[in-house]
Tab-separated table of C-alpha atoms and ligand atoms in Angstrom:
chain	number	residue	atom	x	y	z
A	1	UNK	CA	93.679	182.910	-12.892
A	2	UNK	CA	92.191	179.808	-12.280
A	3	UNK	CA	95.148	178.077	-14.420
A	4	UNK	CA	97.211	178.780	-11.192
A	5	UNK	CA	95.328	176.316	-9.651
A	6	UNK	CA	96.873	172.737	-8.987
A	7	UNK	CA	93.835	169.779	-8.663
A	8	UNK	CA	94.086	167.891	-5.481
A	9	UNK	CA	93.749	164.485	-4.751
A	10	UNK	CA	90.238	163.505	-3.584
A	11	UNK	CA	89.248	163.845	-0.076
A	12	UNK	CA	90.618	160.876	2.085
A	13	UNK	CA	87.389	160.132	3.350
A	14	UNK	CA	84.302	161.537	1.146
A	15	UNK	CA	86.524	160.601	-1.772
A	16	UNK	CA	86.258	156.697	-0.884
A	17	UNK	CA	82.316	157.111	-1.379
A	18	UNK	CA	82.751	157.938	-5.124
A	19	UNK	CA	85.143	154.998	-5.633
A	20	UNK	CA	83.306	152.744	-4.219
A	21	UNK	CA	80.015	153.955	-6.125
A	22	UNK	CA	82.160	153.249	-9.458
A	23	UNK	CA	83.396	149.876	-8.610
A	24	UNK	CA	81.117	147.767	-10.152
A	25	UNK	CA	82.339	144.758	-8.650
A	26	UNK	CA	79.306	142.473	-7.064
A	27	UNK	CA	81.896	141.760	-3.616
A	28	UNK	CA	82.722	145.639	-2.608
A	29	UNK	CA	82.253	146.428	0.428
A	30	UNK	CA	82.100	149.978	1.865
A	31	UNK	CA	84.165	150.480	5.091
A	32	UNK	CA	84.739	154.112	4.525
A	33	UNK	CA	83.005	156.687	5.431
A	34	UNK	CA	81.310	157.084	9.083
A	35	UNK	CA	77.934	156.388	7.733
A	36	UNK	CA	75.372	153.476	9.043
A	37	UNK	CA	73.833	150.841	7.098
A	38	UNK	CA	71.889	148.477	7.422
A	39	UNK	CA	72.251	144.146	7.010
A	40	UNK	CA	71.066	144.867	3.031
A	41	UNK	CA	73.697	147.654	2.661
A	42	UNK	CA	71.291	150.596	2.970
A	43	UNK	CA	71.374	153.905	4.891
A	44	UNK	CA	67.506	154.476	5.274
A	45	UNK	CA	65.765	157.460	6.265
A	46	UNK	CA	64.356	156.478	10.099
A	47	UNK	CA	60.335	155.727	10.318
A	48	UNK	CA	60.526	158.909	13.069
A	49	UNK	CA	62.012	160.688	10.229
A	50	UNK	CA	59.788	160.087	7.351
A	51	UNK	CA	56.993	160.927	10.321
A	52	UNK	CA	58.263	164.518	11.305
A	53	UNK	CA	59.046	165.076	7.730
A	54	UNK	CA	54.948	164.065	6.877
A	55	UNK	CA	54.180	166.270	9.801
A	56	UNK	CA	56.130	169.089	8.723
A	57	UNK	CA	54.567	168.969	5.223
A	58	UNK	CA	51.445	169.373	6.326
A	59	UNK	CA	52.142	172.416	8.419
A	60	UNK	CA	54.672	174.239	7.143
A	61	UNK	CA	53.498	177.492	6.309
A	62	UNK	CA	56.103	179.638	5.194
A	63	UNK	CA	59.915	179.366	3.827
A	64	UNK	CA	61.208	182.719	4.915
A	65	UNK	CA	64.392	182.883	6.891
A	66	UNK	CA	64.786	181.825	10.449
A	67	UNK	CA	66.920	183.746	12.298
A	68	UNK	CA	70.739	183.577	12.556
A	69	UNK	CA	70.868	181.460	15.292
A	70	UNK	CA	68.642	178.999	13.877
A	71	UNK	CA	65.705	177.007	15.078
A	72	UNK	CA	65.126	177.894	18.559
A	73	UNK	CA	63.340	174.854	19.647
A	74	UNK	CA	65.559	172.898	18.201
A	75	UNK	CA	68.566	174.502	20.156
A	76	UNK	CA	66.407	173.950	23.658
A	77	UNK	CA	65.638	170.377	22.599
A	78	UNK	CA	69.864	169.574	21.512
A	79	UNK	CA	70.833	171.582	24.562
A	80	UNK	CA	68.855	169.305	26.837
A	81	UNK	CA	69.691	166.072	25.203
A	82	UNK	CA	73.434	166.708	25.467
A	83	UNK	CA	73.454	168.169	28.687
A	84	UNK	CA	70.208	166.830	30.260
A	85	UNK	CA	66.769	168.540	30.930
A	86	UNK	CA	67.853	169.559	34.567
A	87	UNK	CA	71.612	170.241	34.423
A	88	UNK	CA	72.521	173.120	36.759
A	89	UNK	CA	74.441	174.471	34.296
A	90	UNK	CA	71.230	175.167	31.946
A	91	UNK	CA	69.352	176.004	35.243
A	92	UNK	CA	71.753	178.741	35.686
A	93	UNK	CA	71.516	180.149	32.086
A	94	UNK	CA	74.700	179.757	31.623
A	95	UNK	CA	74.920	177.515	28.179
A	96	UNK	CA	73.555	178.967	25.119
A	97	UNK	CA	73.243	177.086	21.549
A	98	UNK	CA	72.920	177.856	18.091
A	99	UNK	CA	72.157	175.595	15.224
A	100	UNK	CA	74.943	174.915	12.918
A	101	UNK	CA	75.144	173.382	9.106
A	102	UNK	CA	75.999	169.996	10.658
A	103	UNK	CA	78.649	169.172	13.087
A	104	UNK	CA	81.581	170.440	10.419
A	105	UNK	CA	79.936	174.008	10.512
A	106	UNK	CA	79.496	173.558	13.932
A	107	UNK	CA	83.169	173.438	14.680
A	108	UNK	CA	83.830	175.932	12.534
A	109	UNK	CA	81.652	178.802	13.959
A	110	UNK	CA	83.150	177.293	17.440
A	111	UNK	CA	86.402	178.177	16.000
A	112	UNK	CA	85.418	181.848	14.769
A	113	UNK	CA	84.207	182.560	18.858
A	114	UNK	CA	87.298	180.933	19.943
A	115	UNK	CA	89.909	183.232	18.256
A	116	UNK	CA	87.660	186.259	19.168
A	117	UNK	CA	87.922	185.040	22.598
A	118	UNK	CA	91.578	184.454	22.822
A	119	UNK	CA	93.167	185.722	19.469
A	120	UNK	CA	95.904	182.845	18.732
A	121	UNK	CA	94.520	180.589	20.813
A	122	UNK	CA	95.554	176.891	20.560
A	123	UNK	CA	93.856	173.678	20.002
A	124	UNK	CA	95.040	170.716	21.374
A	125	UNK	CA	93.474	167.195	19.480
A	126	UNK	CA	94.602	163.725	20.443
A	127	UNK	CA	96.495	161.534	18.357
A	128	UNK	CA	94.983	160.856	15.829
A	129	UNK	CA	91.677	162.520	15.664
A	130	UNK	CA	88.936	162.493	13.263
A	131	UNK	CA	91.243	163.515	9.846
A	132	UNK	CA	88.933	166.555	8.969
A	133	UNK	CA	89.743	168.364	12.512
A	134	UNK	CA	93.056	169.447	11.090
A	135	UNK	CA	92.106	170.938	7.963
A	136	UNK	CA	88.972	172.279	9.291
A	137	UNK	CA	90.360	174.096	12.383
A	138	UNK	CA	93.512	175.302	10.771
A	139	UNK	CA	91.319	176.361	7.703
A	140	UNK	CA	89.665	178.755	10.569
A	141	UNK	CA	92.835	180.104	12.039
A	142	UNK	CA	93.236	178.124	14.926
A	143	UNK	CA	96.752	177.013	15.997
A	144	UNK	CA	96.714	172.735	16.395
A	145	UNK	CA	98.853	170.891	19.156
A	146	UNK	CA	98.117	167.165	19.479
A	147	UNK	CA	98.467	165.253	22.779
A	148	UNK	CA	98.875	161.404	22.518
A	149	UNK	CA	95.941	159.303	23.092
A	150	UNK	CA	95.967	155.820	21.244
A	151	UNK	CA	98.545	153.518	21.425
A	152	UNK	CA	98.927	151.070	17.851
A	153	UNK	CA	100.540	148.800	19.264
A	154	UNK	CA	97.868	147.570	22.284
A	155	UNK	CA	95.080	148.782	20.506
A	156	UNK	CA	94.041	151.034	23.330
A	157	UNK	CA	94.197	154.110	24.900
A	158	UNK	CA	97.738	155.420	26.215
A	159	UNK	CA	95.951	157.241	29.675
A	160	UNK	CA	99.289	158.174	30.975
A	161	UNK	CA	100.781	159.842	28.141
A	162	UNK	CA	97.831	161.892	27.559
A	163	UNK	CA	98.056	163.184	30.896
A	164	UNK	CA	101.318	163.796	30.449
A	165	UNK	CA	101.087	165.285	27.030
A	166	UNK	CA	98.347	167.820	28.063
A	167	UNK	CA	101.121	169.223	30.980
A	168	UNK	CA	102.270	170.945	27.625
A	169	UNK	CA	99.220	172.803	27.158
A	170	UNK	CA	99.343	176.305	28.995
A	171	UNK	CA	96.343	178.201	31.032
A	172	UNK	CA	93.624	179.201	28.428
A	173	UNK	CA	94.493	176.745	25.811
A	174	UNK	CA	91.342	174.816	24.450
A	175	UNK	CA	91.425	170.842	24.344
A	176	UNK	CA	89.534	168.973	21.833
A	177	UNK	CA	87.804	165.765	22.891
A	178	UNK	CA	85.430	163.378	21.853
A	179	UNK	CA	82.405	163.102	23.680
A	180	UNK	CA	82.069	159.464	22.551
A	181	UNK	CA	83.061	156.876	19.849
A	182	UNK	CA	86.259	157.932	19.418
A	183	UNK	CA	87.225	158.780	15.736
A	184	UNK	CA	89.339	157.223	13.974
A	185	UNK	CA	90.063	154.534	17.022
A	186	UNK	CA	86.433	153.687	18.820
A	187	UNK	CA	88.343	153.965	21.898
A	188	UNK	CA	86.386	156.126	24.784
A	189	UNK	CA	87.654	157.056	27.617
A	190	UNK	CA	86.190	155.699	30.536
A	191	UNK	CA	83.625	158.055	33.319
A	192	UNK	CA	86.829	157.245	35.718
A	193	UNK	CA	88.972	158.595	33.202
A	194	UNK	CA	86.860	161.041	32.064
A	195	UNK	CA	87.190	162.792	35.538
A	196	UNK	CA	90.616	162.693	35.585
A	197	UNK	CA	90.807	164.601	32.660
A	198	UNK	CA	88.423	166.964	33.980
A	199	UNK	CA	90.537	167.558	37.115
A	200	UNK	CA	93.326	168.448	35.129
A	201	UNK	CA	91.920	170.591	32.952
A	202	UNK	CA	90.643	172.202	36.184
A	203	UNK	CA	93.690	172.541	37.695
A	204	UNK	CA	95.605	173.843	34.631
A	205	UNK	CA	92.993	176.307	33.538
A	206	UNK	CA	92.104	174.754	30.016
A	207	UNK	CA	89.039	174.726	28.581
A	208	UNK	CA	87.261	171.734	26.666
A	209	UNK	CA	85.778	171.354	23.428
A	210	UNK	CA	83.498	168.833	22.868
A	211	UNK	CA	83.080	166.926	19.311
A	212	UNK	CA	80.076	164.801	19.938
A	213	UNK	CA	79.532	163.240	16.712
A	214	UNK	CA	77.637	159.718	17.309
A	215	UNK	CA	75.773	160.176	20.656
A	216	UNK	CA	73.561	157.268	21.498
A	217	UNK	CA	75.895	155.154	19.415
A	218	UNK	CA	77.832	153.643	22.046
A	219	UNK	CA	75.582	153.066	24.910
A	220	UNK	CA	72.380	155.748	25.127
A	221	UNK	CA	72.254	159.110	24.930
A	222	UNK	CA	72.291	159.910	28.582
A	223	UNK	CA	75.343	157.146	29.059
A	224	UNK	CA	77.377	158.655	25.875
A	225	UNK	CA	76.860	162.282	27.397
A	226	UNK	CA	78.703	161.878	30.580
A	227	UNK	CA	81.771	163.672	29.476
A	228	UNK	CA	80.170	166.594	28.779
A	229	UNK	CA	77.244	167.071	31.520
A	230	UNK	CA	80.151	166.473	34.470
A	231	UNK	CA	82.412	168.890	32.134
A	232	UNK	CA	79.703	171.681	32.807
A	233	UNK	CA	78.966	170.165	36.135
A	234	UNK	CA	82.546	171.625	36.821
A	235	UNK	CA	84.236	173.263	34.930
A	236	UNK	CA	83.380	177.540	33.848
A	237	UNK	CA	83.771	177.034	30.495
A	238	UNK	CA	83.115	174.820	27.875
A	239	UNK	CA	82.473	174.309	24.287
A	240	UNK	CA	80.630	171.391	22.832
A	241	UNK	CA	79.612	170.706	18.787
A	242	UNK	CA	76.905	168.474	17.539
A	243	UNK	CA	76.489	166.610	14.741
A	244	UNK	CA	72.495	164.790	14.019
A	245	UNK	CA	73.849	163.434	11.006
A	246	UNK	CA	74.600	159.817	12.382
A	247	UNK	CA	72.242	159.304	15.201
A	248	UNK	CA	69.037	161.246	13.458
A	249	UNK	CA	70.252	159.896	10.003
A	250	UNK	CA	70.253	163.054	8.781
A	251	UNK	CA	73.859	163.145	6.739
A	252	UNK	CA	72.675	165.424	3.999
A	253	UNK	CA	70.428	167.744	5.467
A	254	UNK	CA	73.516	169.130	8.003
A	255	UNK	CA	71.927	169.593	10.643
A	256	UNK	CA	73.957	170.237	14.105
A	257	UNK	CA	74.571	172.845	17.010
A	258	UNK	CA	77.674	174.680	18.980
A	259	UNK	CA	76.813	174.774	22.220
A	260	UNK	CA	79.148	177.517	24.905
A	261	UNK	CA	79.088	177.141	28.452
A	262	UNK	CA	80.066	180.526	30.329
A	263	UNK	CA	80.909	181.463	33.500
A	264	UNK	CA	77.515	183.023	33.828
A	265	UNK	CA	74.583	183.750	32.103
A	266	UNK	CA	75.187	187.308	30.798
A	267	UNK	CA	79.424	185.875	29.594
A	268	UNK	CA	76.397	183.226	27.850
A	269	UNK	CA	74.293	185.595	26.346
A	270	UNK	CA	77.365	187.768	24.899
A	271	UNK	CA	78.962	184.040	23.816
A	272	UNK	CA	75.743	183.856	21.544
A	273	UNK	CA	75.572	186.704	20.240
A	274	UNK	CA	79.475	186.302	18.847
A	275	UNK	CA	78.130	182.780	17.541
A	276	UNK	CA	75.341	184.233	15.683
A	277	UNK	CA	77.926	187.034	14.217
A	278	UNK	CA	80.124	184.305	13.141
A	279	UNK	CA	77.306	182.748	11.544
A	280	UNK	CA	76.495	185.489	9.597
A	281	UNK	CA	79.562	186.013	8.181
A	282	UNK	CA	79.952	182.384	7.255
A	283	UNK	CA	76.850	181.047	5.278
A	284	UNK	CA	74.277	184.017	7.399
A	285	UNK	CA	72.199	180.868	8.729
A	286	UNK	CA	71.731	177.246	8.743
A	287	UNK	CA	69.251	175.397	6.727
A	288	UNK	CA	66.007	174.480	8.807
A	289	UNK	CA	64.662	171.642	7.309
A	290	UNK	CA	66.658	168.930	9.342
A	291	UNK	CA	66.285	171.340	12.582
A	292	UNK	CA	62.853	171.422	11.504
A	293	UNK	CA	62.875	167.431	12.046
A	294	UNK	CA	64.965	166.955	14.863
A	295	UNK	CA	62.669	169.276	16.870
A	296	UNK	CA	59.558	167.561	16.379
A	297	UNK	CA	60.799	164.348	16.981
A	298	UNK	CA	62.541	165.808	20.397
A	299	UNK	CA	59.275	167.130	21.093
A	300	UNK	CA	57.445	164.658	20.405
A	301	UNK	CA	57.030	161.600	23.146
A	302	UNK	CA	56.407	159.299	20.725
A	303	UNK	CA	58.369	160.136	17.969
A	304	UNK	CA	61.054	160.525	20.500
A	305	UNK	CA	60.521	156.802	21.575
A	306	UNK	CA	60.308	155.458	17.540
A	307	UNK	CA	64.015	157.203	17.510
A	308	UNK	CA	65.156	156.174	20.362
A	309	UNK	CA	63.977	152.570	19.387
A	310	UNK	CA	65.083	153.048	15.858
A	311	UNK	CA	69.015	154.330	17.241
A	312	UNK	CA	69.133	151.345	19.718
A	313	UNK	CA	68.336	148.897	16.554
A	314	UNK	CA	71.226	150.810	14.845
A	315	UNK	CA	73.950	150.656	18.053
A	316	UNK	CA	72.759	147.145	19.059
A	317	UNK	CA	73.480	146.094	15.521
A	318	UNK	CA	77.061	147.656	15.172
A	319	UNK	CA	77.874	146.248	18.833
A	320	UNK	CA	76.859	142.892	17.570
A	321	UNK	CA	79.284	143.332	14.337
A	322	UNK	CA	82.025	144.432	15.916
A	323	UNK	CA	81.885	141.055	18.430
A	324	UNK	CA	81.488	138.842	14.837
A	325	UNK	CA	83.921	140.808	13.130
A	326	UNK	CA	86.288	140.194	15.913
A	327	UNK	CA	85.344	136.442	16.442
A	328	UNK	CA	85.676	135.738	12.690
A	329	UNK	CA	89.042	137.107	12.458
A	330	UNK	CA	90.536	135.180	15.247
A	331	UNK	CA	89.197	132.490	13.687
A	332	UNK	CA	90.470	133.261	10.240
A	333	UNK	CA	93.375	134.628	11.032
A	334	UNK	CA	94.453	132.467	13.926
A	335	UNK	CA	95.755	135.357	16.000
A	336	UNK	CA	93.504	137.364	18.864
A	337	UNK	CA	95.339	140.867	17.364
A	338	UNK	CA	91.774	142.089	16.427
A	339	UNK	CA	90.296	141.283	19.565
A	340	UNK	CA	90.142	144.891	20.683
A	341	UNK	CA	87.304	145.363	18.229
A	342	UNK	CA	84.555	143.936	20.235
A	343	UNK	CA	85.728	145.931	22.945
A	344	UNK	CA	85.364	149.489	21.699
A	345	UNK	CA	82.557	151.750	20.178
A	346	UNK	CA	80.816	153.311	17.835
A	347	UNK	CA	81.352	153.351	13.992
A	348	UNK	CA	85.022	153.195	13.813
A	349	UNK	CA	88.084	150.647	14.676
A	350	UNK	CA	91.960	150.629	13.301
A	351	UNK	CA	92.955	147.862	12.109
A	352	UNK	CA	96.322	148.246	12.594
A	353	UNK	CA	96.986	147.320	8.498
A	354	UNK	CA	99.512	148.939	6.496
A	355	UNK	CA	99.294	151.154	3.469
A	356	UNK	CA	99.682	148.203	1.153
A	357	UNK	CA	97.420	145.972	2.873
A	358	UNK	CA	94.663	148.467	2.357
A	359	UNK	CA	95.490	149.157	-1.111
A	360	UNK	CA	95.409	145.063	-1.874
A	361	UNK	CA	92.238	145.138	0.127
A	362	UNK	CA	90.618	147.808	-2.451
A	363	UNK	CA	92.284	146.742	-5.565
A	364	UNK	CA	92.216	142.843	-5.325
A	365	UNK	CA	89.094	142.791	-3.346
A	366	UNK	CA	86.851	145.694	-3.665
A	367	UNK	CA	87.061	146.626	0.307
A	368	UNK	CA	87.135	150.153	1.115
A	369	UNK	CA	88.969	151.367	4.297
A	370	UNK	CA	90.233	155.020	5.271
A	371	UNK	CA	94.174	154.543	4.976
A	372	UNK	CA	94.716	154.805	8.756
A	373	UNK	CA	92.995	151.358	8.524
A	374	UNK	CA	89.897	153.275	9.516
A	375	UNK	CA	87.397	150.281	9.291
A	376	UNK	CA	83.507	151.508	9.913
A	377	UNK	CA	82.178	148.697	11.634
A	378	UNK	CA	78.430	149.549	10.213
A	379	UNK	CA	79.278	148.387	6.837
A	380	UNK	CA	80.280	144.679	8.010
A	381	UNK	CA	77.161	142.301	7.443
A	382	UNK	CA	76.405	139.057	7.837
A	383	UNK	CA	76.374	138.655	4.352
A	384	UNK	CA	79.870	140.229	3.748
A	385	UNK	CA	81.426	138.845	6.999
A	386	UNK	CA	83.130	135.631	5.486
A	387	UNK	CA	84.410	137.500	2.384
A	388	UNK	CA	85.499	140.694	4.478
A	389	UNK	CA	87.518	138.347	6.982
A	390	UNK	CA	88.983	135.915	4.378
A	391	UNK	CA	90.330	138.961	2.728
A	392	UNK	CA	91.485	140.876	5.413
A	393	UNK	CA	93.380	137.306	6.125
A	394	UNK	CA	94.804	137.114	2.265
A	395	UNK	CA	96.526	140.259	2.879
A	396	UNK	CA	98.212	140.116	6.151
B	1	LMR	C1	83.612	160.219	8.907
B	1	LMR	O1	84.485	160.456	9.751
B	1	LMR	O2	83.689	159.300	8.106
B	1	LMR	C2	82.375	161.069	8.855
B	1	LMR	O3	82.365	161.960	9.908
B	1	LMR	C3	82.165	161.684	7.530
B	1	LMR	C4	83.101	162.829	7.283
B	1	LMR	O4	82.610	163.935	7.016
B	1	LMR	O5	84.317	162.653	7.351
């Protein structure tokens, strides 16, 4: 049967890894792929890491499942850092969170309690949106809108239009947001904006659902989580996934959590126990080493201040980039047209190229970028900077 089978073309994303790894070029540089690294090109495992990890070695006494909904100190300690330690929300017992194989599992266990919820119910993502959402969501059987939300052509968010585009959206529909660093565009909407989204979505009777992906890697986590603690400061219901690959480092070990808000503690408590029935019929539970990790650094005081150290090196570092990346273009290129890069955050910025620009960039000189013109800012350094600009120059 499998002869019925047609191969597909790599992943647009993950598949850029494996290129790059076979160029054997000495000037490639890696732009794909949301993953950080350092000024030598590395993606280390963080000293708070390697720490919990030694910790957990020495007291780890058993290997036998954890339960379906995961590790359930590491769901406290996630809950808290999304939503804060005293949110009323959480004081109410109305948000309930189960560990999920990384923020991709996450979403799709979200999806699974969605449909049960509201059988047919529709997603609405902006345009664009991380490419993954798409495939993932639909994969689940949820129904995808899109709203606008970047405009190309100023390089920034088009406010009005989203506004306007989520009038379409009707009572009980579900709208996908990012809870910061915008993916594909870096472009975040700001706390004043952020509030006027939640007043519509108040007044039209939607619901939001929270991709939170790169906390801490625009300004802290407390700053980064504002869209989703005033969200379930007022708002019923909410749903919010997270992802500890990027800001804990933890890419492989998927590691990552679905958070529900209800409307009160028991609509909670029955919202979990759908989450952990998904589960189960997905992959049954989530691995526990990187939950294993995350909670002992969370509670931990001074692990937690080696990470939080170790993730503003990482953020303070991309910032940086992304205001050399920008200056060297204008300089290069004699235009300000990537100027918008020093202004937005996180991993990602489009750089507005065109299809064959990118494929020049990769064929003639060994630079890998997502074809939107997805460029992760983490894999500029100051040792690639000159090369990266002067190329991105050549093919304009
Ligand atoms: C990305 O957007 O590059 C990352 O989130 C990695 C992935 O899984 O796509």
């Amino acid at each position: 049967m499998f002869d019925r089978l047609k191969k597909l073309p790599d992943d647009p994303i993950l598949g850029l890894l494996r290129l790059y790894r076979e160029d054997d070029s000495p000037d490639k540089v890696d732009l794909g792929a949301g993953v950080y690294q350092n000024e030598q090109g590395q993606t280390e495992v963080l000293g708070a890491v390697k720490q919990a990890e030694q910790r957990l070695w020495d007291s780890q006494q058993t290997k036998v499942y954890e339960g379906l909904r995961g590790n359930a100190d590491f769901n406290t300690a996630m809950t808290r850092m999304m939503f804060g330690a005293d949110h009323p929300a959480l004081n109410d017992g109305r948000i309930v969170t189960v560990q999920t194989t990384g923020g991709s599992g996450g979403l799709h266990i979200a999806a699974g309690v969605l449909l049960r919820a509201s059988p047919g119910v529709k997603v609405w993502a902006s345009e664009p949106t991380w490419p993954n959402h798409q495939p993932l969501l639909s994969s689940a059987g949820i129904n995808i809108e899109t709203y606008p939300y970047y405009d190309a052509s100023s390089n920034a968010i088009e406010f009005d239009a989203m506004l306007e585009g989520l009038q379409r959206a009707e009572r009980g529909d579900v709208v996908l947001l990012h809870g910061c660093c915008h993916n594909p565009t870096g472009a975040d909407l700001s706390r004043e904006q952020w509030d006027r989204v939640i007043d519509l979505l108040e007044e039209r009777g939607l619901v939001p659902f929270i991709d939170v992906a790169y906390q801490g890697f625009a300004e802290g986590i407390d700053e980064d989580a504002y869209g989703i603690r005033a969200s379930a400061a007022r708002l019923p219901e909410l749903v919010v996934v997270s992802s500890c690959s990027k800001n804990f480092g933890l890419y492989r070990d998927r590691v990552g959590c679905t958070s529900i808000v209800a409307q009160s503690n028991e609509h909670a408590q029955t919202s979990v126990s759908h989450l952990a029935n998904v589960t189960r019929r997905v992959y049954s539970m989530p691995p526990a080493h990187g939950a294993e990790v995350v909670q002992i650094i969370l509670n931990d005081a001074e692990l937690t201040r080696l990470w939080l150290s170790e993730l503003g090196t990482m953020r303070d570092r991309v910032n940086n980039l992304r205001r050399q990346f920008a200056e060297m273009l204008a300089t290069k290129t004699g235009t300000d047209r990537f100027a918008f890069i020093a202004q937005q955050r996180g991993m990602f910025s489009l750089l507005g190229l065109d299809k064959a620009q990118i494929q020049r960039l990769r064929d003639e000189f060994h630079i890998y970028i997502v074809g939107s013109s997805r460029a992760n800012i983490a894999g500029v350094s100051e040792a690639n900077l000159d090369y990266l600009t002067d190329s991105i120059a050549a093919v304009l």
